[in-house]
């Protein structure tokens, strides 16, 4: 399959600016986007992530599968004739009857309409294939979002290359054969913190998301992320095109049960897509990606200055080995495009 990750540094609250930046990055990569199966964007891709409170993010909350992020995903999926997955801050029409103490909400979230940190996944025809609400919240999004009530997502995701009849590149609105059950691949989806132990208090060895991958027998894993780094701003800028290997190694460790089972059972390859953002979000006038943010009313103090790890990757796990089909740098904006039917340029072996 042909998979792409769009890694960039969205400005906090500058939705239209961020959409334009994403479009520009895709246009510079257009020659490599032919016959694409899947394009994955980061968590909260167009709003930015580091909002300190519900009041700060409220102007940017989007109705379920119908806001600017979904509109962009539909248009892009049709234009590129591929499946598109993008993260966005969701507001629903549902209201929690029991307020923030409800099991389905975050302990810190304020009452009112239920809000989630979500991803929407769209077909080449512009239909919604999957909608996922983040299960494990980080400190930052727990101030405004509720935990997704349904657990990690799994299901069958139809991809253009799975069709027995090749799709003409000039027919983006008819990506699959005329069938009620187009060919699909078993898929697991998560968002960033889902890869960690729940609330950082669950046992490390519970490996909740990795266990979900195995129990759902998924051959494709899609993770949208806004993963932080401990690297300094100078370390990020000095080696922008080099991956953050501490972060990369951590992701592999959190996938350990998948790697180990693949070694034992020698099953077919599991492709893992880790689509992270890069750049920084901090106090007004600091860090990268502030752009028009202050002018749009988000120039107040953040939860804390945030620097992101980049390092978006597409991995193939099989026989206890991790094939690295592609990886971006820690502060590199761009589109990673890989073909998992080709030989991976790098391989990692777990001890």
Coordinates of C-alpha atoms in Angstrom, one line a residue:
X1 CA 0.0 0.0 0.0
X2 CA 1.0 3.6 -0.6
X3 CA 0.8 5.7 2.6
X4 CA 1.6 9.3 3.3
X5 CA 2.0 11.4 6.5
X6 CA 1.7 15.1 6.4
X7 CA 4.0 16.5 9.1
X8 CA 3.9 20.3 9.7
X9 CA 3.9 23.0 12.4
X10 CA 0.3 24.3 12.7
X11 CA -0.1 27.7 14.4
X12 CA -2.4 27.7 17.4
X13 CA -5.9 28.8 16.4
X14 CA -4.9 29.8 12.9
X15 CA -7.2 27.3 11.1
X16 CA -7.3 28.8 7.6
X17 CA -3.6 29.5 7.7
X18 CA -2.9 25.9 8.7
X19 CA -5.2 24.6 6.0
X20 CA -3.3 26.6 3.4
X21 CA 0.0 25.4 4.7
X22 CA -1.1 21.8 4.5
X23 CA -2.3 22.4 0.9
X24 CA 1.0 24.0 0.0
X25 CA 3.0 21.1 1.3
X26 CA 0.8 18.6 -0.6
X27 CA 1.1 20.6 -3.8
X28 CA 4.9 20.5 -3.6
X29 CA 4.7 16.7 -3.3
X30 CA 1.9 16.2 -5.9
X31 CA 4.1 14.1 -8.2
X32 CA 4.6 11.5 -5.5
X33 CA 0.9 11.3 -4.4
X34 CA -0.4 9.3 -7.4
X35 CA -2.1 6.0 -6.5
X36 CA -2.0 6.9 -2.9
X37 CA -4.1 4.7 -0.5
X38 CA -4.0 6.7 2.8
X39 CA -3.0 10.2 3.9
X40 CA -2.8 10.7 7.7
X41 CA -2.5 14.1 9.5
X42 CA -1.6 14.9 13.1
X43 CA -3.8 15.2 16.1
X44 CA -5.8 18.5 16.1
X45 CA -4.1 19.2 12.8
X46 CA -5.6 22.6 11.9
X47 CA -6.4 24.1 15.2
X48 CA -3.1 23.4 17.0
X49 CA -3.0 21.5 20.3
X50 CA -1.7 23.5 23.3
X51 CA -4.9 25.2 24.4
X52 CA -4.9 25.9 28.2
X53 CA -8.6 25.7 28.8
X54 CA -12.1 25.1 27.4
X55 CA -12.6 28.8 26.9
X56 CA -9.4 29.0 24.8
X57 CA -10.3 26.2 22.5
X58 CA -14.1 26.9 22.3
X59 CA -14.0 29.1 19.2
X60 CA -12.3 26.3 17.3
X61 CA -14.5 23.3 18.3
X62 CA -16.0 21.7 15.3
X63 CA -19.4 19.9 15.0
X64 CA -19.2 16.2 14.6
X65 CA -17.8 15.3 11.2
X66 CA -19.0 18.6 9.7
X67 CA -16.5 21.4 10.5
X68 CA -13.5 22.8 8.5
X69 CA -11.3 19.7 9.2
X70 CA -13.9 17.3 7.8
X71 CA -14.6 19.6 4.9
X72 CA -10.9 19.6 4.0
X73 CA -10.6 15.9 4.4
X74 CA -13.5 15.3 2.0
X75 CA -12.1 17.7 -0.6
X76 CA -8.6 16.2 -0.3
X77 CA -9.8 12.6 -0.4
X78 CA -11.7 13.3 -3.6
X79 CA -8.9 15.2 -5.2
X80 CA -6.2 12.7 -4.3
X81 CA -8.5 9.6 -4.7
X82 CA -7.4 8.2 -1.3
X83 CA -8.5 7.7 2.2
X84 CA -7.7 10.7 4.4
X85 CA -7.6 10.8 8.3
X86 CA -7.3 14.1 10.2
X87 CA -7.5 15.1 13.9
X88 CA -9.9 17.8 15.1
X89 CA -11.6 19.1 18.3
X90 CA -15.2 17.8 18.3
X91 CA -18.2 19.3 20.0
X92 CA -21.4 17.2 20.0
X93 CA -25.1 17.9 20.5
X94 CA -25.1 15.5 23.5
X95 CA -25.0 16.9 27.1
X96 CA -23.7 14.9 30.0
X97 CA -26.5 14.5 32.5
X98 CA -24.1 13.9 35.4
X99 CA -21.5 16.6 34.6
X100 CA -17.7 16.0 34.9
X101 CA -18.0 13.1 37.3
X102 CA -19.5 10.9 34.6
X103 CA -17.3 7.9 33.7
X104 CA -17.3 8.9 30.1
X105 CA -15.8 12.4 30.8
X106 CA -12.5 13.7 32.0
X107 CA -12.4 14.6 35.7
X108 CA -11.1 18.1 34.8
X109 CA -13.5 18.7 31.9
X110 CA -16.2 21.4 32.4
X111 CA -19.9 20.5 32.1
X112 CA -22.0 21.3 29.0
X113 CA -22.1 19.7 25.5
X114 CA -19.7 16.7 25.3
X115 CA -16.4 17.5 23.6
X116 CA -13.8 15.1 22.3
X117 CA -10.3 15.0 20.8
X118 CA -11.2 13.1 17.6
X119 CA -10.2 11.9 14.2
X120 CA -12.4 11.6 11.1
X121 CA -11.5 9.3 8.3
X122 CA -12.9 9.8 4.8
X123 CA -13.2 7.7 1.7
X124 CA -12.1 8.8 -1.8
X125 CA -15.8 9.3 -2.5
X126 CA -16.1 11.7 0.4
X127 CA -18.0 9.4 2.8
X128 CA -17.2 9.0 6.5
X129 CA -15.4 5.7 7.0
X130 CA -14.5 6.0 10.6
X131 CA -14.9 8.5 13.5
X132 CA -12.8 8.0 16.6
X133 CA -12.7 9.8 20.0
X134 CA -9.5 9.7 21.9
X135 CA -9.6 7.2 24.8
X136 CA -6.6 8.3 26.9
X137 CA -6.4 12.0 27.5
X138 CA -3.2 13.9 28.2
X139 CA -3.0 16.7 30.8
X140 CA -3.6 19.4 28.2
X141 CA -6.7 18.1 26.4
X142 CA -8.2 16.8 29.7
X143 CA -9.1 20.5 30.5
X144 CA -11.7 20.5 27.7
X145 CA -12.3 17.0 26.4
X146 CA -14.0 13.9 27.6
X147 CA -12.5 10.4 27.2
X148 CA -14.0 8.6 24.2
X149 CA -16.8 6.3 25.6
X150 CA -16.2 3.4 23.1
X151 CA -12.5 2.5 23.6
X152 CA -9.9 2.3 20.9
X153 CA -11.3 2.0 17.3
X154 CA -11.0 -1.1 15.2
X155 CA -12.7 -2.0 12.0
X156 CA -12.2 -2.7 8.3
X157 CA -10.9 0.2 6.2
X158 CA -11.3 0.0 2.5
X159 CA -8.3 1.2 0.5
X160 CA -8.1 1.9 -3.2
X161 CA -5.2 -0.5 -3.9
X162 CA -7.2 -3.4 -2.4
X163 CA -9.7 -3.1 -5.2
X164 CA -9.4 -6.0 -7.7
X165 CA -10.0 -3.5 -10.5
X166 CA -7.4 -0.7 -10.8
X167 CA -9.0 2.7 -10.3
X168 CA -8.4 5.2 -13.2
X169 CA -6.6 8.2 -11.9
X170 CA -9.2 10.5 -13.6
X171 CA -12.1 8.9 -11.7
X172 CA -11.7 10.1 -8.1
X173 CA -15.4 9.8 -7.2
X174 CA -15.6 6.1 -8.0
X175 CA -12.7 4.5 -6.0
X176 CA -14.1 1.1 -5.4
X177 CA -15.9 -1.5 -7.5
X178 CA -19.7 -1.5 -7.4
X179 CA -20.2 -3.6 -4.3
X180 CA -21.7 -3.2 -0.8
X181 CA -18.6 -4.8 0.6
X182 CA -15.5 -3.3 -1.0
X183 CA -12.2 -5.0 -0.2
X184 CA -10.8 -3.7 3.1
X185 CA -8.0 -4.2 5.7
X186 CA -8.4 -4.8 9.4
X187 CA -7.4 -1.5 11.1
X188 CA -6.8 -0.1 14.6
X189 CA -6.9 3.6 15.2
X190 CA -5.6 5.7 18.1
X191 CA -4.6 9.2 19.0
X192 CA -1.2 10.0 20.6
X193 CA -1.7 9.5 24.4
X194 CA -3.5 6.2 23.6
X195 CA -0.1 4.7 23.1
X196 CA 0.8 5.5 26.7
X197 CA -0.4 3.8 29.9
X198 CA -3.8 5.2 30.9
X199 CA -3.3 8.4 32.9
X200 CA 0.4 7.3 33.3
X201 CA -0.8 5.3 36.3
X202 CA -1.8 2.0 34.6
X203 CA 0.9 -0.7 34.7
X204 CA 3.5 -0.2 32.0
X205 CA 3.1 -3.8 31.0
X206 CA -0.6 -3.5 30.4
X207 CA 0.3 -2.2 26.9
X208 CA -3.3 -1.3 26.3
X209 CA -3.1 0.0 22.8
X210 CA -0.7 -2.7 21.6
X211 CA -3.0 -5.3 23.1
X212 CA -5.9 -3.8 21.2
X213 CA -3.9 -4.1 18.0
X214 CA -3.4 -7.8 18.7
X215 CA -6.9 -8.6 19.9
X216 CA -8.5 -6.8 16.8
X217 CA -6.1 -8.7 14.5
X218 CA -5.3 -5.5 12.8
X219 CA -2.9 -5.4 9.8
X220 CA -2.9 -1.6 9.7
X221 CA -2.5 0.8 12.6
X222 CA -3.2 4.5 12.3
X223 CA -2.0 7.0 15.0
X224 CA -2.5 10.7 14.7
X225 CA -0.3 12.5 17.2
X226 CA 0.9 15.7 18.8
X227 CA 3.7 14.0 20.6
X228 CA 6.0 16.2 22.7
X229 CA 9.8 16.1 22.9
X230 CA 12.3 16.8 25.7
X231 CA 14.7 18.2 23.1
X232 CA 15.6 21.9 23.5
X233 CA 14.6 24.4 20.8
X234 CA 18.3 24.6 19.7
X235 CA 18.5 20.8 19.4
X236 CA 15.4 20.8 17.3
X237 CA 16.6 23.5 14.9
X238 CA 20.2 22.3 14.7
X239 CA 19.2 18.8 13.5
X240 CA 15.8 19.5 12.0
X241 CA 16.1 16.7 9.5
X242 CA 17.2 14.0 11.9
X243 CA 14.6 12.0 13.8
X244 CA 14.1 12.3 17.5
X245 CA 15.4 8.8 18.3
X246 CA 14.4 8.9 22.0
X247 CA 10.8 9.4 20.9
X248 CA 11.1 6.8 18.1
X249 CA 12.5 4.2 20.5
X250 CA 9.7 4.9 23.0
X251 CA 7.1 4.3 20.4
X252 CA 8.7 1.0 19.5
X253 CA 8.8 0.0 23.2
X254 CA 5.0 0.7 23.5
X255 CA 4.5 -1.6 20.5
X256 CA 6.6 -4.4 22.1
X257 CA 3.8 -7.0 22.4
X258 CA 3.0 -6.6 18.6
X259 CA 6.7 -7.0 17.7
X260 CA 7.1 -10.0 20.0
X261 CA 4.0 -11.8 18.8
X262 CA 5.0 -11.3 15.2
X263 CA 8.3 -13.0 16.0
X264 CA 6.6 -15.9 17.7
X265 CA 3.8 -16.5 15.2
X266 CA 5.4 -15.3 12.0
X267 CA 2.2 -13.7 10.9
X268 CA 1.7 -11.2 8.0
X269 CA 3.1 -7.8 8.3
X270 CA 1.4 -5.1 10.4
X271 CA 1.9 -1.6 9.0
X272 CA 2.0 1.1 11.6
X273 CA 1.5 4.8 10.6
X274 CA 2.7 7.4 13.2
X275 CA 1.7 10.8 12.0
X276 CA 3.1 13.5 14.3
X277 CA 3.4 17.2 14.1
X278 CA 6.5 19.3 14.6
X279 CA 7.3 22.9 15.7
X280 CA 6.4 24.6 19.0
X281 CA 3.6 26.3 20.8
X282 CA 4.4 28.7 23.6
X283 CA 3.5 32.1 25.1
X284 CA 2.5 34.8 22.6
X285 CA 5.4 35.7 20.5
X286 CA 7.5 32.7 21.5
X287 CA 8.2 29.5 19.6
X288 CA 7.3 28.5 16.1
X289 CA 3.9 28.5 14.6
X290 CA 2.3 31.5 16.4
X291 CA 1.5 33.3 13.2
X292 CA -1.9 35.0 13.4
X293 CA -2.8 33.2 16.6
X294 CA -2.5 36.2 18.9
X295 CA -4.7 38.2 16.6
X296 CA -7.3 35.4 16.8
X297 CA -7.6 35.6 20.5
X298 CA -5.3 32.7 21.6
X299 CA -2.3 34.8 22.6
X300 CA -2.7 34.2 26.3
X301 CA -0.5 32.0 28.4
X302 CA -0.5 28.3 27.5
X303 CA -0.6 25.3 29.7
X304 CA 3.2 25.3 29.2
X305 CA 5.5 25.9 26.3
X306 CA 5.3 22.8 24.0
X307 CA 7.8 21.4 21.6
X308 CA 6.9 18.6 19.3
X309 CA 9.0 15.6 18.3
X310 CA 8.1 15.3 14.6
X311 CA 9.7 11.9 13.5
X312 CA 6.5 10.8 11.6
X313 CA 7.1 7.2 10.5
X314 CA 5.6 4.3 8.6
X315 CA 6.7 0.9 10.0
X316 CA 6.2 -2.7 9.0
X317 CA 6.3 -5.2 11.9
X318 CA 6.9 -8.9 10.9
X319 CA 8.9 -11.8 12.3
X320 CA 10.1 -9.8 15.3
X321 CA 11.6 -7.1 13.0
X322 CA 10.6 -3.5 12.5
X323 CA 11.0 -2.3 8.9
X324 CA 11.2 1.4 8.7
X325 CA 9.6 2.4 5.3
X326 CA 10.2 6.0 6.0
X327 CA 10.8 8.6 8.7
X328 CA 10.9 12.4 8.9
X329 CA 13.1 14.6 10.9
X330 CA 12.3 16.1 14.3
X331 CA 11.5 19.6 13.0
X332 CA 11.0 18.9 9.3
X333 CA 7.8 20.0 7.6
X334 CA 6.9 17.8 4.6
X335 CA 5.0 14.8 3.3
X336 CA 6.4 11.4 3.9
X337 CA 5.3 9.0 1.1
X338 CA 6.1 5.3 1.2
X339 CA 5.2 2.2 -0.6
X340 CA 5.1 -0.9 1.6
X341 CA 5.3 -3.2 -1.3
X342 CA 8.9 -2.0 -1.8
X343 CA 11.9 -3.0 0.3
X344 CA 12.2 -0.9 3.4
X345 CA 15.4 1.2 3.5
X346 CA 16.0 0.5 7.2
X347 CA 15.3 -2.3 9.7
X348 CA 15.3 -2.4 13.5
X349 CA 15.7 -5.5 15.6
X350 CA 14.4 -5.5 19.1
X351 CA 16.7 -7.2 21.7

